[in-house]
Amino acid sequence: MRLLPSVRVQVVDFSVADEYRQLAQDDSDGAVVTFVGKVRDFNDGALVSDLTLEHYPGMTETVLEQIVAEARSRWPLNKVTVIHRVGTMSLGEQIVFIGVTSAHRKAAFAACEFLIDFLKTKAPFWKLEAGEQGKNWVEAKDADEQAAKLWQA
Amino acid sequence: MINVLFFAQVRELLGTAKLGLEASEQTQTAEALRATLAATDEKWAKVLASDKLLVAVNQTISQWDTPIKDGDEVAFFPPVTGG
């Protein structure tokens, strides 16, 4: 299988099965944890029909690499994959993929959650939602900021 | 020349994605650069006055007192909402 970079920002969709196969190759890993974020039908009570993701090319990749490095410094991880799509996505489509492998499950679970929590508050992506009330930029949530802060304790 | 970028709602409200600005005494820090750009007109003043506005200097989120020099890339944007 073609070896892809562990951090990818792309317009095209990804295949969880392909990503899993790439992650799960090493017999030293007893745990593979993956997370997929999708376009949801409602946000803050408003119906959503599609979502457009904008990002800051260059800075995005740098920040994601830094977050992955931070996760590796905290837990004994083997493989890490972070994929974030940009452009317009319809209801139900996949937006983001996080996959981590480790010898044991605790490190893999924790690192996966850490990665998505930090991605949400540190990586320069912005969501523009389209729905029946027109288009609006998604507001940053305090709950996301709090989730990221918990890891700093 | 300072390479100034705007993203998301900030870009949309300003109607500008990027511009170049000669480095001067009025652009010595991120805050000074923001004040200089805000002096453009009422619209720019309003958009750049948001207390939620973030600044990245050379692709790193930075404090407002961060020094800016010729050749730097400075981006203004709202809080991030990816994931």
mmCIF file of C-alpha atoms in Angstrom:
data_model
loop_
_atom_site.group_PDB
_atom_site.id
_atom_site.type_symbol
_atom_site.label_atom_id
_atom_site.label_comp_id
_atom_site.label_asym_id
_atom_site.label_seq_id
_atom_site.Cartn_x
_atom_site.Cartn_y
_atom_site.Cartn_z
ATOM 1 C CA MET A 1 0.000 0.000 0.000
ATOM 2 C CA ARG A 2 1.135 3.557 -0.806
ATOM 3 C CA LEU A 3 2.437 5.286 2.294
ATOM 4 C CA LEU A 4 0.647 8.626 2.792
ATOM 5 C CA PRO A 5 1.727 11.473 5.084
ATOM 6 C CA SER A 6 0.244 11.255 8.565
ATOM 7 C CA VAL A 7 -1.274 14.751 8.318
ATOM 8 C CA ARG A 8 -3.437 15.528 5.298
ATOM 9 C CA VAL A 9 -5.654 18.488 4.378
ATOM 10 C CA GLN A 10 -7.675 17.590 1.302
ATOM 11 C CA VAL A 11 -10.855 18.291 -0.661
ATOM 12 C CA VAL A 12 -11.597 14.662 -1.482
ATOM 13 C CA ASP A 13 -13.327 12.238 0.862
ATOM 14 C CA PHE A 14 -11.368 9.550 2.703
ATOM 15 C CA SER A 15 -12.014 5.853 3.213
ATOM 16 C CA VAL A 16 -12.086 4.725 6.848
ATOM 17 C CA ALA A 17 -11.420 1.137 5.675
ATOM 18 C CA ASP A 18 -8.272 2.206 3.773
ATOM 19 C CA GLU A 19 -7.064 4.334 6.680
ATOM 20 C CA TYR A 20 -7.712 1.507 9.138
ATOM 21 C CA ARG A 21 -5.752 -0.943 6.972
ATOM 22 C CA GLN A 22 -2.781 1.423 6.911
ATOM 23 C CA LEU A 23 -2.963 2.034 10.668
ATOM 24 C CA ALA A 24 -3.425 -1.590 11.683
ATOM 25 C CA GLN A 25 -0.369 -3.097 9.960
ATOM 26 C CA ASP A 26 1.933 -3.495 12.964
ATOM 27 C CA ASP A 27 1.669 -6.556 15.178
ATOM 28 C CA SER A 28 3.213 -4.621 18.078
ATOM 29 C CA ASP A 29 0.011 -2.545 18.281
ATOM 30 C CA GLY A 30 -2.781 -4.009 20.369
ATOM 31 C CA ALA A 31 -5.045 -0.976 19.959
ATOM 32 C CA VAL A 32 -6.330 1.082 17.037
ATOM 33 C CA VAL A 33 -8.669 3.962 17.914
ATOM 34 C CA THR A 34 -10.311 6.053 15.194
ATOM 35 C CA PHE A 35 -12.634 9.053 15.248
ATOM 36 C CA VAL A 36 -14.687 10.399 12.339
ATOM 37 C CA GLY A 37 -16.386 13.801 12.449
ATOM 38 C CA LYS A 38 -19.401 14.260 10.117
ATOM 39 C CA VAL A 39 -21.695 17.027 8.865
ATOM 40 C CA ARG A 40 -24.660 17.002 11.264
ATOM 41 C CA ASP A 41 -28.254 17.954 10.421
ATOM 42 C CA PHE A 42 -28.709 20.564 13.167
ATOM 43 C CA ASN A 43 -26.371 23.061 14.777
ATOM 44 C CA ASP A 44 -27.631 25.313 17.607
ATOM 45 C CA GLY A 45 -31.215 24.562 16.550
ATOM 46 C CA ALA A 46 -30.761 25.532 12.888
ATOM 47 C CA LEU A 47 -31.196 23.052 10.049
ATOM 48 C CA VAL A 48 -27.972 22.497 8.127
ATOM 49 C CA SER A 49 -27.897 21.407 4.479
ATOM 50 C CA ASP A 50 -24.187 21.731 3.788
ATOM 51 C CA LEU A 51 -20.954 23.017 5.212
ATOM 52 C CA THR A 52 -17.993 24.810 3.655
ATOM 53 C CA LEU A 53 -14.621 24.484 5.361
ATOM 54 C CA GLU A 54 -12.061 27.237 4.860
ATOM 55 C CA HIS A 55 -8.494 26.986 6.150
ATOM 56 C CA TYR A 56 -5.152 28.789 6.262
ATOM 57 C CA PRO A 57 -2.928 26.796 3.884
ATOM 58 C CA GLY A 58 0.517 26.256 5.351
ATOM 59 C CA MET A 59 -0.375 27.185 8.918
ATOM 60 C CA THR A 60 -2.981 24.411 9.075
ATOM 61 C CA GLU A 61 -0.478 21.684 8.255
ATOM 62 C CA THR A 62 2.104 23.170 10.646
ATOM 63 C CA VAL A 63 -0.380 23.297 13.545
ATOM 64 C CA LEU A 64 -1.615 19.750 12.892
ATOM 65 C CA GLU A 65 1.995 18.474 12.846
ATOM 66 C CA GLN A 66 2.596 20.265 16.177
ATOM 67 C CA ILE A 67 -0.514 18.718 17.727
ATOM 68 C CA VAL A 68 0.557 15.254 16.572
ATOM 69 C CA ALA A 69 4.056 15.838 18.020
ATOM 70 C CA GLU A 70 2.474 16.918 21.330
ATOM 71 C CA ALA A 71 0.330 13.751 21.421
ATOM 72 C CA ARG A 72 3.417 11.618 20.719
ATOM 73 C CA SER A 73 5.245 13.298 23.602
ATOM 74 C CA ARG A 74 2.395 12.458 26.001
ATOM 75 C CA TRP A 75 1.592 8.859 25.053
ATOM 76 C CA PRO A 76 3.535 5.906 23.583
ATOM 77 C CA LEU A 77 1.979 5.947 20.102
ATOM 78 C CA ASN A 78 3.000 4.108 16.971
ATOM 79 C CA LYS A 79 0.957 5.326 13.987
ATOM 80 C CA VAL A 80 -1.013 8.577 13.854
ATOM 81 C CA THR A 81 -3.203 9.772 10.982
ATOM 82 C CA VAL A 82 -5.023 13.120 10.886
ATOM 83 C CA ILE A 83 -7.115 13.990 7.827
ATOM 84 C CA HIS A 84 -9.225 17.158 7.566
ATOM 85 C CA ARG A 85 -11.286 17.957 4.502
ATOM 86 C CA VAL A 86 -11.808 21.459 3.120
ATOM 87 C CA GLY A 87 -14.333 22.805 0.613
ATOM 88 C CA THR A 88 -18.069 22.119 0.568
ATOM 89 C CA MET A 89 -19.545 18.994 2.177
ATOM 90 C CA SER A 90 -23.147 17.822 2.247
ATOM 91 C CA LEU A 91 -25.177 16.563 5.176
ATOM 92 C CA GLY A 92 -23.786 13.257 6.433
ATOM 93 C CA GLU A 93 -20.418 13.572 4.728
ATOM 94 C CA GLN A 94 -17.164 12.921 6.577
ATOM 95 C CA ILE A 95 -15.162 15.998 7.607
ATOM 96 C CA VAL A 96 -12.319 14.781 9.782
ATOM 97 C CA PHE A 97 -10.483 11.541 10.581
ATOM 98 C CA ILE A 98 -8.222 10.835 13.543
ATOM 99 C CA GLY A 99 -6.555 7.441 13.903
ATOM 100 C CA VAL A 100 -3.956 6.365 16.446
ATOM 101 C CA THR A 101 -2.338 3.063 17.316
ATOM 102 C CA SER A 102 -0.544 1.950 20.445
ATOM 103 C CA ALA A 103 0.399 -1.205 22.309
ATOM 104 C CA HIS A 104 -2.468 -0.595 24.738
ATOM 105 C CA ARG A 105 -5.933 0.914 24.482
ATOM 106 C CA LYS A 106 -5.684 3.605 27.173
ATOM 107 C CA ALA A 107 -2.978 5.538 25.338
ATOM 108 C CA ALA A 108 -4.788 5.171 22.014
ATOM 109 C CA PHE A 109 -8.152 6.360 23.396
ATOM 110 C CA ALA A 110 -6.614 9.300 25.256
ATOM 111 C CA ALA A 111 -4.446 10.431 22.339
ATOM 112 C CA CYS A 112 -7.357 10.247 19.885
ATOM 113 C CA GLU A 113 -9.524 12.441 22.113
ATOM 114 C CA PHE A 114 -6.649 14.844 22.781
ATOM 115 C CA LEU A 115 -6.001 15.197 19.033
ATOM 116 C CA ILE A 116 -9.589 16.084 18.136
ATOM 117 C CA ASP A 117 -9.950 18.423 21.150
ATOM 118 C CA PHE A 118 -6.784 20.304 20.184
ATOM 119 C CA LEU A 119 -7.556 20.286 16.467
ATOM 120 C CA LYS A 120 -10.907 21.953 17.178
ATOM 121 C CA THR A 121 -9.374 24.809 19.163
ATOM 122 C CA LYS A 122 -5.922 25.291 17.573
ATOM 123 C CA ALA A 123 -6.025 24.434 13.863
ATOM 124 C CA PRO A 124 -7.036 27.310 11.537
ATOM 125 C CA PHE A 125 -10.234 25.903 10.012
ATOM 126 C CA TRP A 126 -13.534 27.774 9.796
ATOM 127 C CA LYS A 127 -17.003 26.386 9.064
ATOM 128 C CA LEU A 128 -19.582 28.223 6.972
ATOM 129 C CA GLU A 129 -22.980 26.569 7.386
ATOM 130 C CA ALA A 130 -25.713 26.719 4.779
ATOM 131 C CA GLY A 131 -29.322 25.987 5.723
ATOM 132 C CA GLU A 132 -32.845 27.292 5.430
ATOM 133 C CA GLN A 133 -31.816 30.572 7.090
ATOM 134 C CA GLY A 134 -29.044 31.160 4.564
ATOM 135 C CA LYS A 135 -25.328 30.992 5.258
ATOM 136 C CA ASN A 136 -23.651 31.712 8.525
ATOM 137 C CA TRP A 137 -20.215 31.289 10.052
ATOM 138 C CA VAL A 138 -20.172 28.829 12.914
ATOM 139 C CA GLU A 139 -19.349 30.413 16.287
ATOM 140 C CA ALA A 140 -16.541 28.939 18.363
ATOM 141 C CA LYS A 141 -17.917 27.055 21.366
ATOM 142 C CA ASP A 142 -16.751 27.590 24.943
ATOM 143 C CA ALA A 143 -17.294 23.860 25.539
ATOM 144 C CA ASP A 144 -14.608 23.073 22.938
ATOM 145 C CA GLU A 145 -12.196 25.502 24.589
ATOM 146 C CA GLN A 146 -12.913 23.913 27.979
ATOM 147 C CA ALA A 147 -12.347 20.408 26.555
ATOM 148 C CA ALA A 148 -8.918 21.437 25.234
ATOM 149 C CA LYS A 149 -8.034 23.160 28.533
ATOM 150 C CA LEU A 150 -8.691 19.965 30.512
ATOM 151 C CA TRP A 151 -5.626 18.406 28.845
ATOM 152 C CA GLN A 152 -3.429 21.216 30.166
ATOM 153 C CA ALA A 153 -4.215 20.450 33.804
ATOM 154 C CA MET B 1 6.508 44.628 2.584
ATOM 155 C CA ILE B 2 4.237 42.982 5.139
ATOM 156 C CA ASN B 3 2.001 40.292 3.680
ATOM 157 C CA VAL B 4 -1.418 40.633 5.376
ATOM 158 C CA LEU B 5 -4.039 37.875 5.122
ATOM 159 C CA PHE B 6 -7.679 37.685 6.224
ATOM 160 C CA PHE B 7 -9.752 34.542 6.716
ATOM 161 C CA ALA B 8 -13.351 33.413 7.142
ATOM 162 C CA GLN B 9 -15.834 36.029 8.393
ATOM 163 C CA VAL B 10 -13.127 38.687 8.625
ATOM 164 C CA ARG B 11 -12.209 38.140 4.958
ATOM 165 C CA GLU B 12 -15.869 38.125 3.944
ATOM 166 C CA LEU B 13 -16.797 41.303 5.849
ATOM 167 C CA LEU B 14 -13.743 43.197 4.595
ATOM 168 C CA GLY B 15 -14.140 41.885 1.052
ATOM 169 C CA THR B 16 -10.364 41.350 1.022
ATOM 170 C CA ALA B 17 -8.340 38.145 1.289
ATOM 171 C CA LYS B 18 -4.875 39.713 1.260
ATOM 172 C CA LEU B 19 -2.946 42.902 0.856
ATOM 173 C CA GLY B 20 0.622 44.165 1.022
ATOM 174 C CA LEU B 21 1.664 46.975 3.342
ATOM 175 C CA GLU B 22 5.017 48.770 3.522
ATOM 176 C CA ALA B 23 6.612 48.244 6.934
ATOM 177 C CA SER B 24 6.667 51.534 8.847
ATOM 178 C CA GLU B 25 6.524 53.029 12.328
ATOM 179 C CA GLN B 26 2.779 52.410 12.192
ATOM 180 C CA THR B 27 3.220 48.654 11.737
ATOM 181 C CA GLN B 28 5.798 47.751 14.384
ATOM 182 C CA THR B 29 3.547 45.389 16.356
ATOM 183 C CA ALA B 30 0.492 43.282 15.537
ATOM 184 C CA GLU B 31 -1.646 45.798 17.473
ATOM 185 C CA ALA B 32 -0.153 48.753 15.590
ATOM 186 C CA LEU B 33 -0.785 46.986 12.298
ATOM 187 C CA ARG B 34 -4.383 46.311 13.330
ATOM 188 C CA ALA B 35 -4.862 50.001 14.270
ATOM 189 C CA THR B 36 -3.345 51.124 10.967
ATOM 190 C CA LEU B 37 -5.667 48.841 8.977
ATOM 191 C CA ALA B 38 -8.662 49.859 11.124
ATOM 192 C CA ALA B 39 -8.053 53.491 10.130
ATOM 193 C CA THR B 40 -8.975 52.605 6.520
ATOM 194 C CA ASP B 41 -12.658 53.366 7.052
ATOM 195 C CA GLU B 42 -15.652 52.636 9.311
ATOM 196 C CA LYS B 43 -16.131 49.096 8.007
ATOM 197 C CA TRP B 44 -12.515 48.126 8.633
ATOM 198 C CA ALA B 45 -12.591 49.793 12.046
ATOM 199 C CA LYS B 46 -15.667 47.778 13.033
ATOM 200 C CA VAL B 47 -14.471 44.384 11.753
ATOM 201 C CA LEU B 48 -10.979 44.727 13.215
ATOM 202 C CA ALA B 49 -12.313 45.988 16.570
ATOM 203 C CA SER B 50 -13.807 42.586 17.466
ATOM 204 C CA ASP B 51 -12.435 41.417 20.804
ATOM 205 C CA LYS B 52 -12.527 37.867 19.438
ATOM 206 C CA LEU B 53 -10.160 38.710 16.570
ATOM 207 C CA LEU B 54 -7.029 36.551 16.494
ATOM 208 C CA VAL B 55 -3.687 37.330 14.891
ATOM 209 C CA ALA B 56 -1.075 34.919 13.555
ATOM 210 C CA VAL B 57 2.429 36.197 12.854
ATOM 211 C CA ASN B 58 4.325 33.985 10.398
ATOM 212 C CA GLN B 59 1.672 31.288 10.804
ATOM 213 C CA THR B 60 1.778 31.155 14.621
ATOM 214 C CA ILE B 61 -1.052 32.500 16.801
ATOM 215 C CA SER B 62 0.515 35.492 18.538
ATOM 216 C CA GLN B 63 -0.015 38.166 21.166
ATOM 217 C CA TRP B 64 -0.954 41.676 20.069
ATOM 218 C CA ASP B 65 2.388 43.103 21.240
ATOM 219 C CA THR B 66 4.346 40.772 18.921
ATOM 220 C CA PRO B 67 6.866 42.780 16.851
ATOM 221 C CA ILE B 68 6.267 42.864 13.087
ATOM 222 C CA LYS B 69 9.093 43.356 10.614
ATOM 223 C CA ASP B 70 9.494 43.686 6.889
ATOM 224 C CA GLY B 71 8.771 40.377 5.126
ATOM 225 C CA ASP B 72 6.477 39.003 7.838
ATOM 226 C CA GLU B 73 3.171 37.297 7.091
ATOM 227 C CA VAL B 74 0.397 38.515 9.396
ATOM 228 C CA ALA B 75 -3.080 36.965 9.363
ATOM 229 C CA PHE B 76 -6.256 38.175 11.046
ATOM 230 C CA PHE B 77 -9.140 35.764 11.643
ATOM 231 C CA PRO B 78 -11.973 34.828 14.010
ATOM 232 C CA PRO B 79 -11.779 31.940 16.529
ATOM 233 C CA VAL B 80 -11.302 28.612 14.735
ATOM 234 C CA THR B 81 -14.187 26.179 14.252
ATOM 235 C CA GLY B 82 -12.794 23.066 12.543
ATOM 236 C CA GLY B 83 -13.200 19.420 13.417
#
